[in-house]
Structure formats: C-alpha cells, structure tokens
Coordinates of C-alpha atoms in Angstrom, one line a residue:
A4 CA 98.1 128.4 81.1
A5 CA 101.4 128.0 83.0
V6 CA 102.7 127.8 86.5
A7 CA 106.1 129.0 87.5
V8 CA 107.8 126.5 89.9
F9 CA 110.4 127.9 92.3
V10 CA 112.6 125.5 94.2
G11 CA 115.5 126.3 96.5
K12 CA 117.2 125.9 99.8
A13 CA 115.5 127.5 102.8
N14 CA 118.6 129.5 103.7
C15 CA 119.5 130.7 100.2
P16 CA 119.5 134.5 99.7
C17 CA 119.0 134.1 95.9
Y18 CA 115.9 131.9 96.5
A19 CA 114.6 134.5 98.9
K20 CA 114.9 137.2 96.3
A21 CA 113.4 135.1 93.5
E22 CA 110.3 134.0 95.6
L23 CA 109.6 137.6 96.7
L24 CA 109.6 138.8 93.1
A25 CA 107.5 135.9 92.2
D26 CA 105.0 136.7 94.9
Y27 CA 104.8 140.3 93.6
L28 CA 104.2 139.2 90.0
Q29 CA 101.4 136.7 91.1
T30 CA 99.7 139.5 93.1
N31 CA 99.8 142.0 90.3
L32 CA 99.4 139.8 87.2
P33 CA 96.2 137.8 86.7
N34 CA 97.7 135.0 84.6
F35 CA 101.0 134.6 86.6
R36 CA 100.8 131.6 89.0
V37 CA 103.5 130.4 91.3
H38 CA 104.3 127.1 93.1
K39 CA 107.1 127.2 95.6
I40 CA 109.1 124.2 97.1
T41 CA 111.4 125.0 100.0
L42 CA 113.9 122.4 100.9
H43 CA 116.2 121.8 103.9
P44 CA 119.8 122.7 102.9
D45 CA 120.9 119.1 103.6
K46 CA 118.4 117.7 101.0
W47 CA 119.0 120.3 98.3
Q48 CA 121.9 118.7 96.3
Q49 CA 120.3 115.2 96.0
W50 CA 116.9 116.7 95.1
L51 CA 118.5 118.9 92.4
H52 CA 120.4 116.0 91.0
D53 CA 117.3 113.8 90.8
I54 CA 115.0 116.5 89.2
C55 CA 117.7 117.4 86.6
E56 CA 118.3 113.7 85.8
T57 CA 114.6 113.1 85.4
N58 CA 114.1 116.0 83.0
G59 CA 117.4 116.0 81.2
W60 CA 118.3 119.5 82.5
E61 CA 121.8 121.0 83.3
H62 CA 121.5 123.2 86.4
R63 CA 123.8 123.5 89.4
Q64 CA 122.9 126.6 91.4
C65 CA 120.1 127.6 93.8
P66 CA 117.3 128.3 93.0
I67 CA 116.0 126.3 90.1
I68 CA 113.0 127.7 88.2
W69 CA 110.9 126.3 85.4
R70 CA 107.5 126.7 83.8
E71 CA 104.9 123.9 83.9
L72 CA 102.8 124.0 80.7
L73 CA 99.5 122.8 82.1
D74 CA 97.7 122.4 78.8
R75 CA 100.5 120.5 76.9
G76 CA 101.7 117.8 79.3
G77 CA 105.3 116.5 79.3
K78 CA 108.2 118.0 81.2
G79 CA 108.4 121.6 82.2
Q80 CA 110.4 124.4 80.4
L81 CA 113.5 125.3 82.4
L82 CA 114.0 129.0 83.0
G83 CA 117.2 128.7 85.1
G84 CA 118.3 130.4 88.2
L85 CA 117.9 133.9 89.8
K86 CA 119.7 135.8 87.1
D87 CA 117.6 134.1 84.4
F88 CA 114.4 134.8 86.2
L89 CA 115.2 138.5 86.7
E90 CA 115.9 138.8 83.0
Y91 CA 112.6 137.0 82.2
A92 CA 110.6 139.3 84.5
Q93 CA 112.3 142.4 83.0
K94 CA 111.8 141.3 79.4
Y95 CA 108.2 140.1 79.6
Y96 CA 106.7 142.3 82.4
G97 CA 109.1 145.2 82.7
I98 CA 109.5 144.4 86.4
T99 CA 112.7 143.7 88.4
S100 CA 113.8 143.5 92.0
M101 CA 116.0 146.1 93.7
M102 CA 116.5 144.0 96.9
L103 CA 119.9 144.5 98.5
I104 CA 122.1 141.6 99.6
E105 CA 121.7 142.4 103.3
E106 CA 117.9 142.1 102.9
M107 CA 118.3 138.8 100.9
I108 CA 120.4 137.3 103.7
A109 CA 118.0 138.4 106.5
I110 CA 115.0 137.0 104.7
A111 CA 116.9 133.7 103.9
E112 CA 117.6 133.3 107.7
E113 CA 113.9 133.9 108.4
N114 CA 112.9 131.4 105.7
L115 CA 115.2 128.7 107.3
Q116 CA 113.7 129.2 110.8
A117 CA 110.1 129.1 109.4
H118 CA 110.9 126.0 107.4
L119 CA 112.4 124.2 110.4
E120 CA 109.3 125.1 112.5
I121 CA 107.0 123.7 109.7
V122 CA 109.0 120.5 109.5
K123 CA 108.9 120.1 113.3
E124 CA 105.1 120.6 113.3
D125 CA 104.6 118.0 110.5
E126 CA 106.8 115.5 112.4
E127 CA 104.8 116.1 115.6
I128 CA 101.5 115.6 113.8
K129 CA 102.8 112.4 112.1
S130 CA 104.0 111.1 115.5
L131 CA 100.4 111.4 116.8
I132 CA 99.1 109.2 114.0
K133 CA 100.5 105.8 114.8
P134 CA 99.8 103.2 112.1
V135 CA 99.0 99.6 113.1
Q136 CA 102.2 97.6 112.4
I137 CA 101.3 94.4 110.7
W138 CA 103.9 91.6 109.9
I139 CA 103.0 88.8 107.6
T140 CA 105.3 85.7 107.4
S141 CA 105.7 83.5 104.4
A142 CA 104.4 86.6 102.5
S143 CA 105.0 85.2 99.0
V144 CA 102.0 82.9 99.3
P145 CA 98.7 83.9 97.5
I146 CA 96.8 84.5 100.8
C147 CA 99.0 87.5 101.4
Y148 CA 98.4 89.0 98.0
H149 CA 94.7 88.9 98.6
L150 CA 95.0 90.0 102.2
I151 CA 96.8 93.3 101.6
P152 CA 93.9 95.2 100.0
L153 CA 91.6 94.1 102.8
L154 CA 94.0 95.4 105.5
A155 CA 94.6 98.7 103.7
N156 CA 91.1 99.8 102.6
G157 CA 89.8 100.7 106.1
E158 CA 87.2 98.0 106.5
V159 CA 89.2 96.1 109.1
F160 CA 90.5 98.8 111.5
G161 CA 88.3 101.7 110.5
M162 CA 88.5 104.5 108.0
T163 CA 90.8 106.7 110.2
T164 CA 93.4 104.1 111.1
E165 CA 96.5 103.8 109.0
V166 CA 98.5 100.6 108.6
S167 CA 102.1 99.8 107.9
I168 CA 102.6 96.3 106.4
H169 CA 105.8 94.3 106.6
L170 CA 106.2 91.3 104.3
L171 CA 108.6 88.6 105.6
D172 CA 110.0 85.7 103.6
T173 CA 113.3 84.0 102.7
E174 CA 115.9 85.6 100.3
Q175 CA 114.7 83.4 97.4
F176 CA 111.4 85.2 97.4
K177 CA 112.8 88.8 97.6
E178 CA 112.0 89.7 94.0
M179 CA 108.4 88.5 94.4
L180 CA 108.1 90.5 97.7
C181 CA 109.4 93.6 95.9
G182 CA 106.8 93.1 93.2
I183 CA 104.0 92.9 95.8
V184 CA 105.3 96.1 97.5
M185 CA 105.4 98.0 94.2
E186 CA 101.9 96.9 93.2
A187 CA 100.5 97.8 96.7
E188 CA 102.1 101.3 96.4
D189 CA 100.7 101.8 92.9
M190 CA 97.2 101.1 94.3
A191 CA 97.6 104.2 96.5
F192 CA 95.5 103.1 99.4
P193 CA 94.8 106.2 101.5
L194 CA 95.3 104.3 104.8
L195 CA 98.5 102.5 103.8
R196 CA 101.3 104.4 105.5
S197 CA 104.0 102.1 104.3
I198 CA 104.7 98.6 103.0
S199 CA 108.1 96.9 102.9
E200 CA 109.7 93.6 102.3
H201 CA 112.1 91.8 104.7
T202 CA 114.3 88.8 104.2
K203 CA 116.5 89.0 107.3
I204 CA 115.0 87.0 110.1
D205 CA 116.7 89.0 112.9
Q206 CA 114.8 92.1 111.8
A207 CA 111.4 90.3 112.1
F208 CA 108.4 91.6 114.1
V209 CA 109.9 94.9 115.2
D210 CA 107.2 97.0 116.9
A211 CA 104.5 94.5 115.6
D212 CA 100.9 95.1 116.7
I213 CA 99.7 92.1 114.6
I214 CA 101.6 89.1 113.3
I215 CA 99.9 86.9 110.7
V216 CA 101.7 83.5 110.4
L217 CA 101.1 81.9 107.0
D218 CA 104.0 79.4 106.9
D219 CA 103.0 76.0 105.5
V220 CA 104.6 72.7 104.7
L221 CA 103.8 70.8 101.5
L222 CA 102.4 67.6 102.9
N223 CA 103.4 64.5 101.0
L224 CA 103.3 61.5 103.3
E225 CA 104.9 59.3 100.5
V226 CA 108.0 61.4 100.7
Q227 CA 108.4 61.7 104.5
S228 CA 106.5 60.9 107.7
L229 CA 104.0 63.1 109.4
E230 CA 106.4 63.4 112.4
N231 CA 109.0 65.0 110.1
Y232 CA 106.5 67.6 108.9
I233 CA 105.5 68.3 112.5
R234 CA 109.1 68.8 113.3
E235 CA 109.4 71.4 110.5
V236 CA 106.5 73.4 111.9
S237 CA 107.9 73.2 115.4
E238 CA 111.3 74.4 114.2
I239 CA 109.7 77.4 112.5
C240 CA 107.9 78.4 115.7
Q241 CA 111.0 77.9 117.7
V242 CA 112.6 80.6 115.6
Y243 CA 109.6 83.0 115.5
A244 CA 108.5 82.9 119.2
P245 CA 111.7 84.4 120.8
L246 CA 111.8 87.1 118.1
I247 CA 108.2 88.0 118.8
E248 CA 109.0 88.2 122.5
Q249 CA 112.0 90.3 121.8
N250 CA 110.9 92.6 119.0
A251 CA 107.1 92.9 119.0
K252 CA 104.9 95.1 121.3
S253 CA 103.8 93.5 124.5
E254 CA 100.1 93.3 123.4
V255 CA 100.9 91.9 120.0
K256 CA 98.1 89.8 118.4
V257 CA 99.4 86.6 116.7
I258 CA 97.2 84.9 114.1
S259 CA 97.9 81.4 112.7
S260 CA 96.4 80.6 109.3
G261 CA 97.4 78.7 106.2
K262 CA 96.6 75.2 104.8
T263 CA 98.5 73.0 107.2
F264 CA 99.0 72.8 111.0
A265 CA 97.2 76.0 111.9
N266 CA 96.4 74.8 115.4
L267 CA 99.9 73.4 116.0
K268 CA 101.6 76.6 114.9
A269 CA 99.6 78.6 117.4
T270 CA 100.3 76.0 120.1
M271 CA 104.0 75.9 119.5
L272 CA 104.3 79.7 119.3
R273 CA 102.7 79.8 122.8
T274 CA 105.0 77.0 124.0
Y275 CA 108.2 78.7 122.8
G276 CA 106.9 82.2 123.5
P277 CA 105.7 82.0 127.2
S278 CA 105.7 85.8 127.6
I279 CA 103.2 86.3 124.7
R280 CA 99.7 86.8 126.1
P281 CA 98.0 83.4 125.6
E282 CA 94.7 85.1 124.7
N283 CA 96.5 87.0 121.9
I284 CA 97.4 83.8 120.0
I285 CA 94.6 82.4 117.8
A286 CA 94.1 80.2 114.8
I287 CA 91.6 81.1 112.1
S288 CA 88.6 78.7 111.6
T289 CA 86.5 81.1 109.6
S290 CA 87.3 79.5 106.2
W291 CA 85.7 76.3 107.3
E292 CA 82.8 78.1 108.9
S293 CA 82.2 80.1 105.6
A294 CA 82.5 77.0 103.4
A295 CA 80.0 75.1 105.6
K296 CA 77.5 77.9 105.6
A297 CA 77.7 78.1 101.8
M298 CA 77.1 74.3 101.5
L299 CA 74.1 74.6 103.8
A300 CA 72.7 77.6 101.9
R301 CA 72.9 75.6 98.7
K302 CA 70.9 72.8 100.3
L303 CA 68.2 75.2 101.5
N304 CA 68.3 77.3 98.3
M305 CA 68.9 80.5 100.2
D306 CA 71.6 83.3 100.6
T307 CA 74.7 82.2 102.5
A308 CA 74.5 85.4 104.7
G309 CA 71.3 84.0 106.2
V310 CA 73.1 81.0 107.8
K311 CA 74.5 81.8 111.3
D312 CA 76.1 80.1 114.3
V313 CA 77.7 77.1 112.6
I314 CA 80.4 75.9 115.0
V315 CA 83.8 74.5 113.9
W316 CA 85.3 72.3 116.7
G317 CA 88.8 70.9 116.8
N318 CA 91.8 70.9 114.5
I319 CA 91.2 73.6 111.8
T320 CA 93.6 72.1 109.2
G321 CA 93.2 68.5 110.4
S322 CA 90.3 66.5 112.0
N323 CA 87.4 68.8 112.9
C324 CA 83.7 68.7 113.4
I325 CA 81.0 70.9 111.9
D326 CA 78.3 71.3 114.6
L327 CA 74.8 72.5 113.5
S328 CA 73.1 72.0 116.8
H329 CA 73.0 75.8 117.4
A330 CA 72.8 76.9 113.8
K331 CA 70.1 79.4 112.8
I332 CA 68.8 80.7 109.5
Y333 CA 67.5 84.2 108.8
G334 CA 65.4 85.4 105.8
Y335 CA 64.4 81.9 104.8
D336 CA 61.5 81.8 102.3
C337 CA 59.0 79.5 104.0
A338 CA 55.4 79.4 105.2
I339 CA 56.3 81.3 108.4
R340 CA 57.7 84.7 107.9
G341 CA 58.8 87.5 110.2
P342 CA 60.9 90.7 110.5
P343 CA 64.6 90.6 109.3
N344 CA 65.8 89.5 112.7
F345 CA 63.4 86.5 112.7
Q346 CA 65.3 83.3 112.9
R347 CA 64.6 79.6 112.8
P348 CA 66.7 76.6 114.0
L349 CA 68.5 75.3 110.9
L350 CA 68.0 71.6 111.8
N351 CA 64.2 72.2 111.9
M352 CA 64.3 73.4 108.3
I353 CA 66.3 70.5 106.8
Y354 CA 63.7 67.7 106.7
D355 CA 66.2 65.3 105.1
S356 CA 67.5 63.7 108.3
E357 CA 69.6 61.3 106.2
W358 CA 71.4 64.2 104.7
I359 CA 72.2 65.6 108.1
H360 CA 73.5 62.4 109.6
S361 CA 75.4 61.0 106.6
E362 CA 75.9 63.5 103.8
L363 CA 77.2 66.3 106.1
V364 CA 79.7 63.9 107.7
S365 CA 80.9 62.8 104.3
A366 CA 80.9 66.4 103.1
Q367 CA 83.7 67.0 105.6
S368 CA 86.2 65.7 103.0
T369 CA 84.5 67.8 100.3
L370 CA 84.8 70.9 102.5
S371 CA 88.4 70.1 103.3
S372 CA 89.2 69.8 99.6
R373 CA 87.4 73.1 98.9
V374 CA 89.2 75.0 101.7
S375 CA 92.6 73.5 100.9
R376 CA 92.3 74.2 97.1
C377 CA 91.3 77.9 97.5
K378 CA 93.7 80.3 95.9
G379 CA 93.8 82.8 98.7
T380 CA 90.6 84.9 98.7
L381 CA 88.7 82.8 101.2
P382 CA 91.4 82.5 103.9
A383 CA 92.4 86.2 103.4
H384 CA 88.7 87.2 103.9
A385 CA 88.6 84.9 107.0
I386 CA 91.7 86.6 108.5
A387 CA 90.3 90.1 107.8
T388 CA 86.9 89.2 109.2
V389 CA 88.3 87.9 112.5
L390 CA 90.6 90.9 112.8
R391 CA 87.7 93.2 112.3
Y392 CA 85.7 91.4 115.0
W393 CA 88.8 91.5 117.4
Y394 CA 89.1 95.3 117.1
H395 CA 85.4 96.2 116.8
G396 CA 83.4 93.3 118.2
S397 CA 81.5 90.5 116.5
P398 CA 77.7 90.8 115.7
S399 CA 75.6 90.7 118.8
G400 CA 74.7 87.1 119.8
E401 CA 76.5 85.5 116.9
I402 CA 78.8 82.5 117.3
I403 CA 82.3 82.8 115.8
S404 CA 84.6 79.8 115.7
V405 CA 88.3 80.5 116.6
G406 CA 91.2 78.3 117.6
I407 CA 92.2 79.4 121.1
L408 CA 94.2 78.1 123.9
S409 CA 92.1 75.7 125.9
E410 CA 91.7 76.2 129.6
G411 CA 89.5 73.2 130.1
Q412 CA 86.3 74.5 128.6
F413 CA 83.8 71.8 127.3
C414 CA 86.2 69.3 129.0
I415 CA 88.8 69.9 126.3
P416 CA 92.4 69.2 127.7
E417 CA 94.3 72.3 128.7
G418 CA 97.3 73.6 126.8
I419 CA 96.3 73.0 123.1
I420 CA 94.9 75.4 120.6
F421 CA 91.4 74.1 119.9
S422 CA 88.7 75.6 117.7
M423 CA 85.6 76.4 119.7
P424 CA 82.7 79.0 119.8
V425 CA 83.6 82.5 121.0
R426 CA 82.3 86.1 120.9
F427 CA 84.4 89.2 120.4
Q428 CA 83.7 92.4 122.4
N429 CA 85.8 95.3 123.7
G430 CA 89.0 94.2 122.0
N431 CA 88.9 90.7 123.5
W432 CA 87.1 87.4 123.0
E433 CA 85.4 85.1 125.4
V434 CA 84.4 81.4 125.0
M435 CA 80.6 80.9 124.9
T436 CA 80.7 78.3 127.7
E437 CA 76.9 78.8 128.2
L438 CA 76.3 76.7 125.0
E439 CA 75.0 73.2 125.8
I440 CA 76.6 70.3 123.9
N441 CA 75.2 66.8 123.7
E442 CA 76.9 63.6 124.6
T443 CA 77.6 62.7 121.0
T444 CA 79.4 66.0 120.4
Q445 CA 81.3 65.5 123.7
K446 CA 82.7 62.2 122.4
I447 CA 83.8 63.8 119.2
L448 CA 85.6 66.6 121.1
R449 CA 87.5 64.0 123.1
R450 CA 88.6 62.3 119.9
L451 CA 89.6 65.6 118.3
S452 CA 91.4 66.7 121.5
H453 CA 93.5 63.5 121.4
E454 CA 94.7 64.2 117.9
L455 CA 95.9 67.7 118.9
V456 CA 97.5 66.5 122.1
Q457 CA 99.4 63.9 120.1
E458 CA 100.6 66.5 117.6
K459 CA 101.9 68.7 120.4
L460 CA 103.7 65.7 122.1
V461 CA 105.3 64.7 118.8
A462 CA 106.5 68.3 118.2
L463 CA 108.0 68.6 121.6
K464 CA 109.6 65.1 121.4
E465 CA 111.2 65.8 118.0
I466 CA 112.7 69.1 119.2
N467 CA 113.9 67.7 122.5
E468 CA 115.7 64.9 120.6
M469 CA 117.4 67.4 118.3
H470 CA 118.2 69.8 121.2
P471 CA 118.3 67.8 124.4
Y472 CA 118.4 69.8 127.6
E473 CA 121.7 69.7 129.4
E474 CA 121.6 68.8 133.1
E475 CA 123.1 71.3 135.3

C-alpha cells in the first residue's frame, strides 16, 4: 500500500497540473491514494528546505512529490517534480495530462484564492478559542513540574478550555525550563495550546489570566536574619506587582504558594500593585488542610476523603491554627449509620480528648515538617484544586481555607493576607462569616494576626530604608 504525497505553492501552475492529474488517477484507480499539502508562497522555500534536509533529498522546484510506503516505515520514496510525475503516470498507468499553460495559470490563481480563504477561516476559528493564559514564576521548582499536567488535562478549567502556560525564571534556569517545555510538548495534552519559557523579566505576565507565584527563599537563620529574608520577598514583589499591573489582564487572578512567606508575598503584591483587584490575590492553604485531614483520618481509621471542614487560620507558611470545631466526617464506620450524605461532628467521634488538646497542637510541627518536605505533588494538587473551585465553585456547604485580604472579618486586622474559611461560587469567593468561633480561637487569631502585621511592617520598613521617599 502506498500514498502519493503532493506538496506545492498555492499559486504554482505546475502544482495545479500535478494535483489535477493525481485527482484523476485516484478517482479511476482503486489502489492509487493521494495526500495534498498546499502552502502559502511565502512559506514554500523554508518548508522545502526542511523536508529535504530531514529526508536527505535533493529537490529545488515546485511541486515536490513522493510515495509514502505505509507497510514499510522509514522515509518516503522521492518521485521528483511535475515532469517526473508525468513520466511516472505515463509509464505505469498509460495516462498523461494535456492541460495547456493558460489553464494551469488560471487554476493556480483559483488555488491561491481558495487557500487564502481557508487560512483566514482557520485564523478566525482559532481567534474564537481563547486559551487561558497562565504564568508561573520560579518555574524551575518541583511544584511547577507536578502542576503542569494538572492544568493541561482539563480537570481544572473544563474539558473544552485550552490553556497556554508561560514558565518564568532567571537565565541560569533556562536550560531546565526548556527541558520542561519539551517534556510537556511530548505529552501531547489535547488542551495545551502552547507552553513556553521566559527569562526576561520585562516580558513577564503579558495577557495573563492567572499568575502562580512560587518564589521562595531558602531560610537559614544562622546565615542571615529573618528581616533580611523578608526584605528579599518584598523586593521580589516590588518587581512583580508593577509588571502585573502593566502587562496582565485587568481581571487577573494571582495565587501565592510555595514553602515560605505565602501570606507575605500576597500581601506585598497587593501593597505594590494597588490596581490589582484585592479579591483576586490569594494564598493557598489547601496543603495544610489536606495534611491535617489525612492525620485525622489515620486517627479514626477511615478514608481521608470523608473528613471535611477543617479550617486553617493564619499564616500559611508560618504560625497557623488547625481548627476542628466545625469539622465533620462522612462515611465513618460506627454504630450509627446513614446515607452517603450523613455526617457527624468530628470532635464527637474522637473520644481521646487528651489527643485533641495536646497531640494535635504538638502535631502542628509534624504537619509543618510534612508540608515543607513535600516534593511538589501536594502543593501542586492544592493549587489545582483551588483554581477548580474558583472557576467552577466549591462543593456545596463545604468549608475551604484560603489566604485572603482581611477586611476585618472575625476581628482580624485589615490589610493583611490571612487564611480563613471561604466558599467559592459563580467565579468568586466569600468569607463564611456566619461561622461561630469561641473565645479561645479568637485569642489565637489575635496572636496570629500580630505575627502577620509585624511581617508586613518589617517588609515596608526594609524597603523604605533602601528607597526612601523624596519629599517634594
């Protein structure tokens, strides 16, 4: 079995004559199959050079014709140009073409107009399918590697929404970014319109719909003070925020994640990017939430998916509080059973009160260690989950913890990014202010708020000392 491949310029009379003869042969000969590729005249020379270089052929005129041997593999068998094809058709089938040059030229002109119309239609169709533009900073980190498949497989934005992913990092990581791009392309995700690497900061966040900030600092307080690390984070945000305002779309969603200063990064991006919608800047708490649910599920000897409404308060990558006062469990194997939606208060099912009041508190350090040591799968899943909720809504009635800009809810000071309970619906989120919190939790929130306020003050102080405002 074989297919004859015909490739030529849309306005080439010789290509017009060859393809019409090929159509005639395909119509009248049962085993003669044709595949035609029509190119714009401007793209012909480069395409011809590339195909000949790939296959080791010598051919310079239009058209180029070869046979693809379907049952043998390997490269095709070059037939040549129009003259070679006419000789081939005469020799093997006793058929030739008597088309005059005037007819060839007229058909070539028609072919060019038809080709231009097809290209225009394709471009119009593509313009209607606008992919979600996603930028990921510090894209050489493992979180990004695990995040890309989650963004590109359709589970986050839907099976009809394409994505374009832009990986941003410094020049020293360019080779690594290129490797990630090649691997993602090789995976051939049907919804991945494009993926590209960027190392020039002035090109960052162009047309961004979503920005995922993964920048971290390697904390070692024996090397330098906490204030210096806070200054590093603030300086990064001072670079990013104006670029987001300048280059990204007006409704851009900004997500802060990573192992260090997740809240502070979101707070400073808001501080240095005042035109960014404050409700569109969030920090991801879901890694903590998931790890706490898993720990509780092990205690109760049940599936993690059955633990709901665990609240993470405070500083996601610093001091925070795991609140179980509203937590519920579903599908727990106990004396009282009910339908799948039957739930019980989690605190009622853990009879070991000592474990609740002491072990869970001490387990904060264990959870912190687990979250900080994770290689990337857990935080990548957390980011993807929150994005899915943001676009499609969170499960009805379920509490989700997210770091958002405080407006005084739960008596938390305004102006800091603070993890608190929210629900997602209709492309937005709202704080679940109807939840009641006891006096003990309120005291904890005041302490956690103080830490975040101090972080922000230190960040502003450090930057102001480096770049003092000039009095007019």
